[in-house]
């Protein structure tokens, strides 16, 4: 049977990812609106930069976590910046902007307050576009190992010998 | 003859599926000297292969071949192509399972007698009872090294359990403990004690939890009487003009159709695939599918009345650390119709990692009501409700001829709607779960809807009379003497308890019966 392996410790890469996640969560506070000229937005491959920036804002408005930086939302939707999906995404974002205009805003990105953007999203939550984006975020956002520390989740534990000597029963307030 | 066996060897017992039912049956028969060919649709994965990561593990082990859904259950909307969360691998869902191992209560073997007529429910008494099953349960508990049985200690309580225990005791519950678990509390069976890694659902990398994958299967193979062919998907069971089954057709590793002859065929593909296989084996002699003279094949699908309650506290809990399900309150398992429903339920500790919590806490939800809950993940405690649900004829597995799998075979459609008794029990259990956490200062509690089914039961049920079900008290089909059902689909009713200990006990008992019938020449 499997023998008890010794704790391996975190790899350099994992440590770096954790460090950047923790740093980002302090640098970028709540209410940060994705800027059209942000570096990652102008580097789009298949989508218009504005479209991608709108998509990132939409992602944050669907699953807003004030302690998670924009880069994680970027990673979560980056897969749509692809020729195969570009047409659908452009059309979906165009519909989103049209809905924003219908409520008196210049565009979704120019809708200044989260409350107003959420109101726009509520109006289209049954649409296939919204459901695709929301469904994709469930894994796209929450399955990024680098965001887990923000939630306290510790992930893989076997290589560290489990929690038998690391606090599986360390609760002290009950 | 010893393994490997020839395709034309018609003296072998063929077992389809190697999970709790099939894996145990295969080993038990092999130990008795019976030649067995076990065909398993999935691949082989051992503790070194298991992954401490929810989605990666799901991708490695879960059954994701197409299925379709209908009915008013929320799973049909939120996870329409994934009615069940089960495994496709050698060892079956015993790789994923949490290890909770409980015997049925005496009255649960006789649900129809105990509960009387329940409108809309197709209740029936099992043709066996607690006294008949007691020695087989003893053997099953010893095989699985179940804690708090056979003189074995319980597991230590983790953080999630401590919160649960304090709340339950504050409410006055008395039967509160760390469960009867098929997880080693000390070194038994050449397997390590639990190391509290907290990934019981992803396969235990220490081998502390019992799984057929690394116990019964290799032990059966070591006898030389068992050959397990992995990546072998059975498509059809064949029969002769006398109506006896003669072998099975399956797609092998390379996608080639093979025919394995057999003296006896045992079906153990879990409660969707087993009836699907009988239905897909329809022939001019059996136009409604094999063993289906009662019309009950695929019907009475049960999935347990389930749900979860998660609670947030003002301080950290870190529920994911340690065993996933070692904690139970049994006080509500009794039958007490004054609560507004028949049958009972168990409350068991449960934890999901962050990725699964995001997927299952409130499927489809978005916005701050949802994200503010996840923000408190570190301060959450959780429990799972598992109770008896009512068998209904219309909750059933049928063939969906419009959707084919990669072999061109019609897939299973799973139709399910809650019975009013299921709903009444769930509402009551949600309230009790919330009260447990409120009693120790929860600041917010969430009723979480049932996940894709982990317990799948009843679609080839056991009955005394041939007209009421598919198999007799040995799991032998009423219609075809050398065709057996060996998994959870035999269940006549579901009882409140997690099913696997009972599946294992029935498989050990069935092996004994088959071996006796073979040596007496009856089979
Ligand atoms: C996350 C999770 C937690 C659980 N926790 C518990 C618990 O704590 N306690 C408990 O009692 N139960 C638990 N269960 C349930 C338990 O795992 C099942 O009840 C049990 O494994 C069912 O046994 P089975 O033999 O019916 O099917 P399975 O164990 O699912 O085995 C069926 C096998 O048949 C194979 N198969 C299907 N069709 C074919 C075909 N056509 N050809 C070849 N092979 C085929 C499948 O690939 C599979 O390997 C849990 C389940 C899950 C998913
Ligand atoms: S908590 Fe225990 S039983 Fe569960 S996976 Fe870890 S070592 Fe295995």
XYZ file of C-alpha atoms in Angstrom, chain B residues 39-514:
476
model
C -15.968 -6.191 -17.551
C -15.522 -2.583 -16.534
C -16.256 0.404 -18.756
C -13.691 2.623 -17.018
C -9.929 2.496 -16.582
C -7.707 1.584 -13.639
C -6.650 4.148 -11.059
C -4.884 3.470 -7.788
C -4.125 5.719 -4.781
C -0.984 7.111 -6.397
C -3.117 8.251 -9.327
C -5.822 10.010 -7.307
C -5.757 13.784 -7.380
C -6.335 16.128 -4.423
C -8.250 18.548 -6.632
C -12.000 18.481 -7.112
C -12.372 19.204 -10.822
C -9.228 17.386 -11.896
C -10.372 14.333 -9.956
C -13.838 14.621 -11.458
C -12.270 14.687 -14.906
C -10.209 11.636 -14.063
C -12.890 9.441 -12.504
C -16.456 10.587 -13.094
C -18.917 9.023 -15.514
C -19.433 11.752 -18.100
C -20.842 9.699 -20.988
C -24.088 11.309 -22.122
C -27.340 10.940 -20.206
C -30.492 13.015 -20.351
C -32.970 14.139 -17.704
C -36.600 15.106 -17.248
C -39.031 15.696 -14.391
C -39.342 18.552 -11.917
C -36.134 17.914 -9.942
C -33.774 20.843 -9.982
C -30.897 18.675 -11.218
C -32.710 18.411 -14.571
C -32.379 22.179 -14.934
C -28.985 22.869 -13.369
C -27.104 19.730 -14.443
C -29.269 18.392 -17.242
C -26.590 16.083 -18.657
C -25.294 14.933 -15.277
C -28.101 13.305 -13.284
C -25.602 11.402 -11.172
C -22.178 11.991 -9.757
C -20.662 8.511 -10.009
C -17.453 6.912 -11.111
C -16.411 5.125 -14.267
C -13.335 3.155 -13.236
C -12.256 -0.202 -11.859
C -13.684 -0.072 -8.320
C -16.628 2.070 -9.421
C -18.023 4.697 -7.117
C -16.242 3.176 -4.112
C -13.352 5.418 -5.204
C -15.486 8.546 -4.662
C -17.577 7.468 -1.727
C -17.200 8.989 1.726
C -17.374 5.718 3.643
C -20.505 6.193 5.785
C -21.576 2.601 6.498
C -24.874 2.076 8.258
C -27.199 -0.882 8.567
C -30.864 -0.519 7.699
C -33.185 -0.284 10.677
C -35.440 -3.294 11.157
C -38.674 -1.639 10.030
C -37.066 -0.311 6.846
C -36.967 -3.803 5.338
C -40.749 -3.732 5.496
C -41.575 -0.216 4.406
C -45.022 -1.004 3.062
C -46.057 -2.719 6.269
C -44.477 -0.052 8.454
C -45.739 3.021 6.587
C -49.025 1.706 5.173
C -50.318 2.969 1.856
C -48.766 6.271 0.833
C -50.614 7.920 -2.043
C -48.534 7.915 -5.231
C -45.790 5.751 -3.737
C -45.075 2.277 -5.080
C -43.997 0.916 -1.697
C -43.211 -2.751 -1.242
C -41.707 -4.896 1.520
C -38.319 -6.451 0.824
C -38.505 -10.249 0.626
C -35.708 -10.349 3.253
C -35.445 -8.875 6.729
C -33.031 -7.683 9.406
C -32.506 -11.146 10.923
C -31.703 -12.655 7.523
C -29.222 -9.868 6.786
C -27.502 -9.636 10.180
C -24.732 -12.197 9.503
C -24.075 -10.685 6.068
C -23.825 -7.229 7.597
C -21.281 -8.663 10.053
C -19.176 -9.887 7.142
C -19.535 -6.606 5.269
C -18.511 -4.524 8.294
C -15.497 -6.714 8.795
C -14.526 -6.483 5.124
C -14.792 -2.683 5.159
C -13.293 -2.344 8.682
C -16.161 -0.105 9.649
C -15.462 2.031 12.720
C -17.602 1.534 15.830
C -18.288 -2.066 14.782
C -16.293 -5.195 15.583
C -14.519 -3.488 18.476
C -12.945 -0.837 16.240
C -12.647 2.736 17.536
C -14.417 5.701 16.024
C -12.524 8.334 14.056
C -11.446 11.522 15.807
C -13.731 14.499 15.177
C -12.524 17.287 12.893
C -13.427 20.970 13.035
C -16.613 20.514 11.033
C -17.688 17.735 13.407
C -16.996 19.765 16.526
C -19.326 22.546 15.407
C -21.966 20.014 14.359
C -21.665 18.041 17.601
C -21.932 21.098 19.833
C -25.010 22.324 17.962
C -26.669 18.913 17.927
C -26.114 18.380 21.639
C -27.410 21.866 22.403
C -30.611 20.870 20.606
C -30.884 17.752 22.743
C -29.886 15.162 20.136
C -28.349 12.096 21.751
C -27.077 9.818 19.006
C -24.260 12.084 17.888
C -20.832 10.691 17.005
C -18.168 10.503 14.300
C -20.096 7.860 12.425
C -19.648 4.275 11.395
C -17.144 4.747 8.636
C -15.320 2.427 6.249
C -12.208 4.454 7.042
C -9.472 2.985 9.171
C -9.296 4.398 12.692
C -6.166 2.242 13.153
C -4.081 0.181 10.768
C -6.231 -2.726 9.572
C -6.163 -4.857 6.491
C -2.651 -3.632 5.553
C -4.051 -0.154 5.120
C -3.017 3.022 6.950
C -5.220 4.876 9.408
C -6.878 8.077 8.169
C -4.427 10.955 7.739
C -7.181 13.608 7.693
C -6.297 14.887 4.231
C -9.896 15.856 3.512
C -10.224 14.532 -0.034
C -12.335 11.443 0.638
C -14.542 12.243 -2.419
C -11.520 12.339 -4.717
C -10.137 8.897 -3.867
C -8.107 8.281 -0.712
C -4.431 8.595 -1.579
C -3.491 6.842 1.659
C -5.783 3.885 1.113
C -7.258 4.527 4.570
C -10.797 4.426 3.170
C -12.050 1.110 1.843
C -12.449 0.959 -1.913
C -12.903 -2.110 -4.086
C -10.257 -0.616 -6.401
C -7.353 -1.543 -4.117
C -8.819 -4.258 -1.871
C -11.318 -6.686 -3.365
C -10.233 -6.330 -6.994
C -6.509 -7.096 -6.592
C -7.256 -9.796 -4.008
C -9.649 -11.482 -6.383
C -7.085 -11.257 -9.170
C -4.433 -12.773 -6.900
C -6.468 -16.005 -6.723
C -6.019 -16.551 -10.461
C -9.797 -16.943 -10.757
C -10.637 -13.352 -11.628
C -9.858 -11.503 -14.820
C -10.794 -7.829 -14.878
C -10.954 -6.272 -18.337
C -10.945 -2.511 -18.019
C -12.111 -0.046 -20.666
C -14.646 -2.674 -21.709
C -18.135 -1.320 -22.197
C -20.879 -3.931 -22.286
C -23.427 -3.170 -24.970
C -25.816 -6.101 -24.844
C -26.588 -9.341 -23.037
C -27.322 -12.293 -25.302
C -29.640 -15.252 -24.772
C -30.546 -18.527 -26.457
C -33.876 -19.911 -27.626
C -34.610 -21.352 -24.209
C -34.399 -17.852 -22.740
C -31.170 -18.418 -20.805
C -28.421 -15.830 -21.117
C -25.329 -17.053 -22.936
C -22.859 -14.178 -22.934
C -22.345 -10.492 -23.519
C -21.212 -8.236 -26.313
C -18.815 -5.496 -25.335
C -16.589 -2.864 -26.876
C -13.013 -3.505 -25.819
C -10.136 -1.059 -25.172
C -9.643 -0.567 -28.891
C -13.310 -0.093 -29.657
C -13.723 -3.554 -31.170
C -16.913 -5.468 -30.504
C -16.212 -8.726 -28.644
C -18.420 -11.545 -27.502
C -17.658 -13.143 -24.138
C -19.548 -16.335 -23.462
C -20.867 -16.981 -19.962
C -22.537 -19.520 -17.733
C -24.015 -16.761 -15.571
C -24.232 -12.983 -16.083
C -24.337 -10.526 -13.159
C -25.233 -6.898 -13.862
C -23.699 -4.275 -11.553
C -23.441 -1.050 -13.557
C -25.216 1.193 -10.989
C -28.880 2.148 -11.202
C -28.832 3.934 -14.567
C -26.617 1.633 -16.584
C -28.015 -1.652 -15.255
C -31.603 -1.069 -16.424
C -30.278 0.605 -19.587
C -28.367 -2.551 -20.414
C -31.420 -4.773 -19.840
C -33.518 -2.482 -22.035
C -30.838 -2.251 -24.737
C -30.749 -6.074 -24.788
C -34.326 -6.344 -26.038
C -34.829 -9.161 -28.565
C -37.741 -10.715 -30.464
C -38.214 -13.083 -27.522
C -37.991 -10.257 -24.941
C -39.242 -7.160 -26.819
C -39.477 -5.034 -23.648
C -35.937 -5.846 -22.567
C -34.469 -8.678 -20.531
C -36.086 -9.704 -17.236
C -38.861 -7.193 -17.770
C -42.048 -9.274 -17.706
C -43.194 -7.140 -14.755
C -42.580 -3.898 -16.645
C -40.617 -2.735 -13.586
C -37.150 -2.538 -15.188
C -36.047 1.082 -14.881
C -38.938 2.093 -12.617
C -38.980 3.137 -8.947
C -35.768 5.087 -9.290
C -34.735 6.390 -5.871
C -31.944 8.818 -5.033
C -32.557 9.431 -1.331
C -34.170 12.591 -0.069
C -31.094 14.791 0.196
C -30.030 18.383 0.682
C -27.346 20.243 2.591
C -27.218 23.009 5.124
C -24.180 25.268 5.259
C -23.752 27.814 8.021
C -21.456 30.797 8.451
C -19.910 31.717 11.798
C -18.051 34.763 12.990
C -14.867 32.707 13.398
C -13.009 30.202 11.218
C -14.115 26.571 10.992
C -12.001 25.264 8.087
C -14.398 22.421 7.488
C -12.378 20.997 4.592
C -9.668 19.743 6.909
C -10.026 16.081 7.797
C -12.539 13.381 6.913
C -15.306 14.631 4.657
C -18.223 12.855 6.320
C -17.210 11.545 9.766
C -20.072 12.940 11.834
C -23.663 11.885 12.297
C -26.905 12.618 14.147
C -29.155 9.553 14.106
C -32.046 10.720 16.279
C -34.188 11.662 13.261
C -33.730 8.328 11.467
C -36.741 6.806 13.208
C -40.177 6.453 11.641
C -42.389 8.983 13.393
C -45.294 10.244 11.283
C -46.032 12.998 13.817
C -43.293 14.960 12.027
C -45.504 15.096 8.944
C -43.869 12.385 6.813
C -43.138 8.661 6.844
C -39.612 7.311 7.196
C -36.624 9.147 8.612
C -33.323 10.787 7.805
C -29.731 11.014 8.959
C -27.733 14.227 9.325
C -24.064 13.816 8.398
C -21.198 16.279 8.325
C -20.134 17.290 4.837
C -17.594 19.594 3.362
C -16.932 20.669 -0.210
C -13.789 22.428 -1.364
C -14.111 25.937 -2.745
C -14.479 24.890 -6.416
C -17.361 22.495 -5.715
C -18.921 24.869 -3.219
C -19.082 27.466 -5.985
C -20.774 24.958 -8.271
C -23.221 23.421 -5.803
C -24.086 25.947 -3.075
C -26.876 27.459 -5.161
C -26.515 26.400 -8.801
C -27.295 29.224 -11.178
C -27.194 31.910 -8.494
C -25.063 35.028 -8.974
C -24.562 38.455 -7.471
C -23.652 39.521 -3.985
C -26.089 37.309 -2.122
C -24.125 34.395 -3.535
C -20.613 35.802 -3.452
C -20.934 37.132 0.088
C -21.605 33.534 1.148
C -18.516 32.236 -0.623
C -16.484 35.080 0.875
C -17.132 33.391 4.239
C -15.952 29.979 3.043
C -13.318 29.712 5.756
C -15.962 30.281 8.445
C -18.432 27.712 7.108
C -19.631 24.428 8.548
C -21.748 21.986 6.579
C -23.986 18.970 6.845
C -25.751 16.653 4.445
C -29.243 15.282 4.826
C -29.924 11.740 3.681
C -33.384 10.280 4.146
C -35.729 7.703 2.732
C -37.474 8.778 -0.465
C -40.613 7.201 -1.866
C -40.369 4.800 -4.802
C -42.624 6.020 -7.627
C -43.341 4.121 -10.829
C -42.960 7.246 -12.940
C -39.498 8.041 -11.577
C -37.707 5.930 -14.059
C -34.848 5.230 -16.391
C -35.866 4.795 -20.026
C -33.937 4.656 -23.281
C -33.577 7.952 -25.097
C -33.460 6.885 -28.743
C -32.684 10.433 -29.869
C -29.349 10.558 -28.076
C -26.660 7.949 -28.657
C -23.384 7.356 -26.869
C -20.095 6.908 -28.705
C -20.988 3.286 -29.390
C -24.237 4.300 -31.037
C -26.331 2.992 -28.151
C -29.387 4.899 -26.903
C -28.536 6.642 -23.630
C -30.436 6.566 -20.355
C -33.005 9.256 -19.706
C -33.622 9.765 -16.009
C -37.025 11.127 -15.073
C -37.477 12.199 -11.472
C -39.898 14.286 -9.461
C -40.069 14.554 -5.696
C -42.934 12.868 -3.881
C -44.801 15.139 -1.420
C -43.358 13.001 1.378
C -39.835 13.757 0.116
C -40.579 17.479 0.145
C -42.116 17.442 3.627
C -39.119 15.539 4.976
C -36.633 17.863 3.279
C -38.300 21.007 4.640
C -38.292 19.549 8.133
C -34.669 18.414 7.838
C -33.532 21.797 6.499
C -35.064 23.425 9.576
C -33.364 20.973 11.925
C -30.027 21.456 10.198
C -30.306 25.222 10.523
C -31.305 24.891 14.199
C -28.159 22.858 14.881
C -25.980 25.685 13.642
C -28.124 28.472 15.080
C -27.694 26.834 18.486
C -23.954 27.537 18.311
C -24.151 31.039 16.936
C -24.400 30.782 13.140
C -24.756 34.214 11.593
C -26.264 32.891 8.338
C -27.468 29.482 7.126
C -28.176 28.224 3.610
C -30.388 25.367 2.494
C -28.521 23.843 -0.437
C -30.459 21.823 -3.040
C -29.656 18.175 -3.795
C -26.490 17.600 -5.830
C -26.470 15.287 -8.854
C -27.346 11.915 -7.347
C -24.659 9.995 -5.530
C -27.050 7.299 -4.278
C -28.875 5.637 -7.143
C -31.256 2.853 -6.282
C -34.279 0.784 -7.118
C -34.444 0.471 -10.898
C -34.383 -3.362 -10.864
C -36.079 -3.928 -7.586
C -36.269 -7.033 -5.449
C -39.709 -8.508 -4.842
C -41.252 -11.656 -3.524
C -43.651 -11.947 -6.478
C -42.462 -11.804 -10.074
C -45.167 -9.327 -11.026
C -43.960 -6.683 -8.526
C -40.292 -6.445 -9.352
C -37.321 -7.665 -11.338
C -35.285 -9.884 -8.988
C -35.966 -12.387 -6.221
C -34.431 -12.364 -2.760
C -31.053 -13.453 -4.124
C -30.877 -10.753 -6.766
C -31.646 -13.403 -9.383
C -34.013 -12.160 -12.060
C -37.490 -13.649 -11.804
C -37.532 -14.303 -15.544
C -34.039 -15.667 -16.299
C -32.388 -18.007 -13.780
C -28.786 -17.348 -14.835
C -29.102 -13.561 -14.914
C -28.441 -11.643 -11.681
C -28.525 -8.009 -10.568
C -25.763 -7.251 -8.105
C -25.795 -3.512 -7.422
C -27.927 -0.854 -5.764
C -30.607 -1.169 -8.428
C -31.912 -4.218 -6.512
C -33.152 -2.049 -3.652
C -36.876 -2.475 -2.994
C -36.900 0.685 -0.889
C -34.069 3.030 0.020
C -34.206 3.330 3.856
C -32.649 6.380 5.508
C -29.102 5.032 5.490
C -26.309 5.479 2.961
C -26.637 2.365 0.791
C -23.204 0.911 0.204
C -22.842 -1.301 3.273
C -26.120 -2.941 2.242
C -24.971 -3.295 -1.389
C -21.801 -5.007 -0.143
C -23.691 -7.288 2.270
C -26.077 -8.308 -0.526
C -23.131 -9.020 -2.853
C -21.411 -11.267 -0.300
C -24.707 -13.103 0.206
C -25.292 -13.386 -3.527
C -21.822 -14.859 -4.084
C -22.621 -17.532 -1.528
C -25.897 -18.329 -3.305
C -24.370 -18.430 -6.788
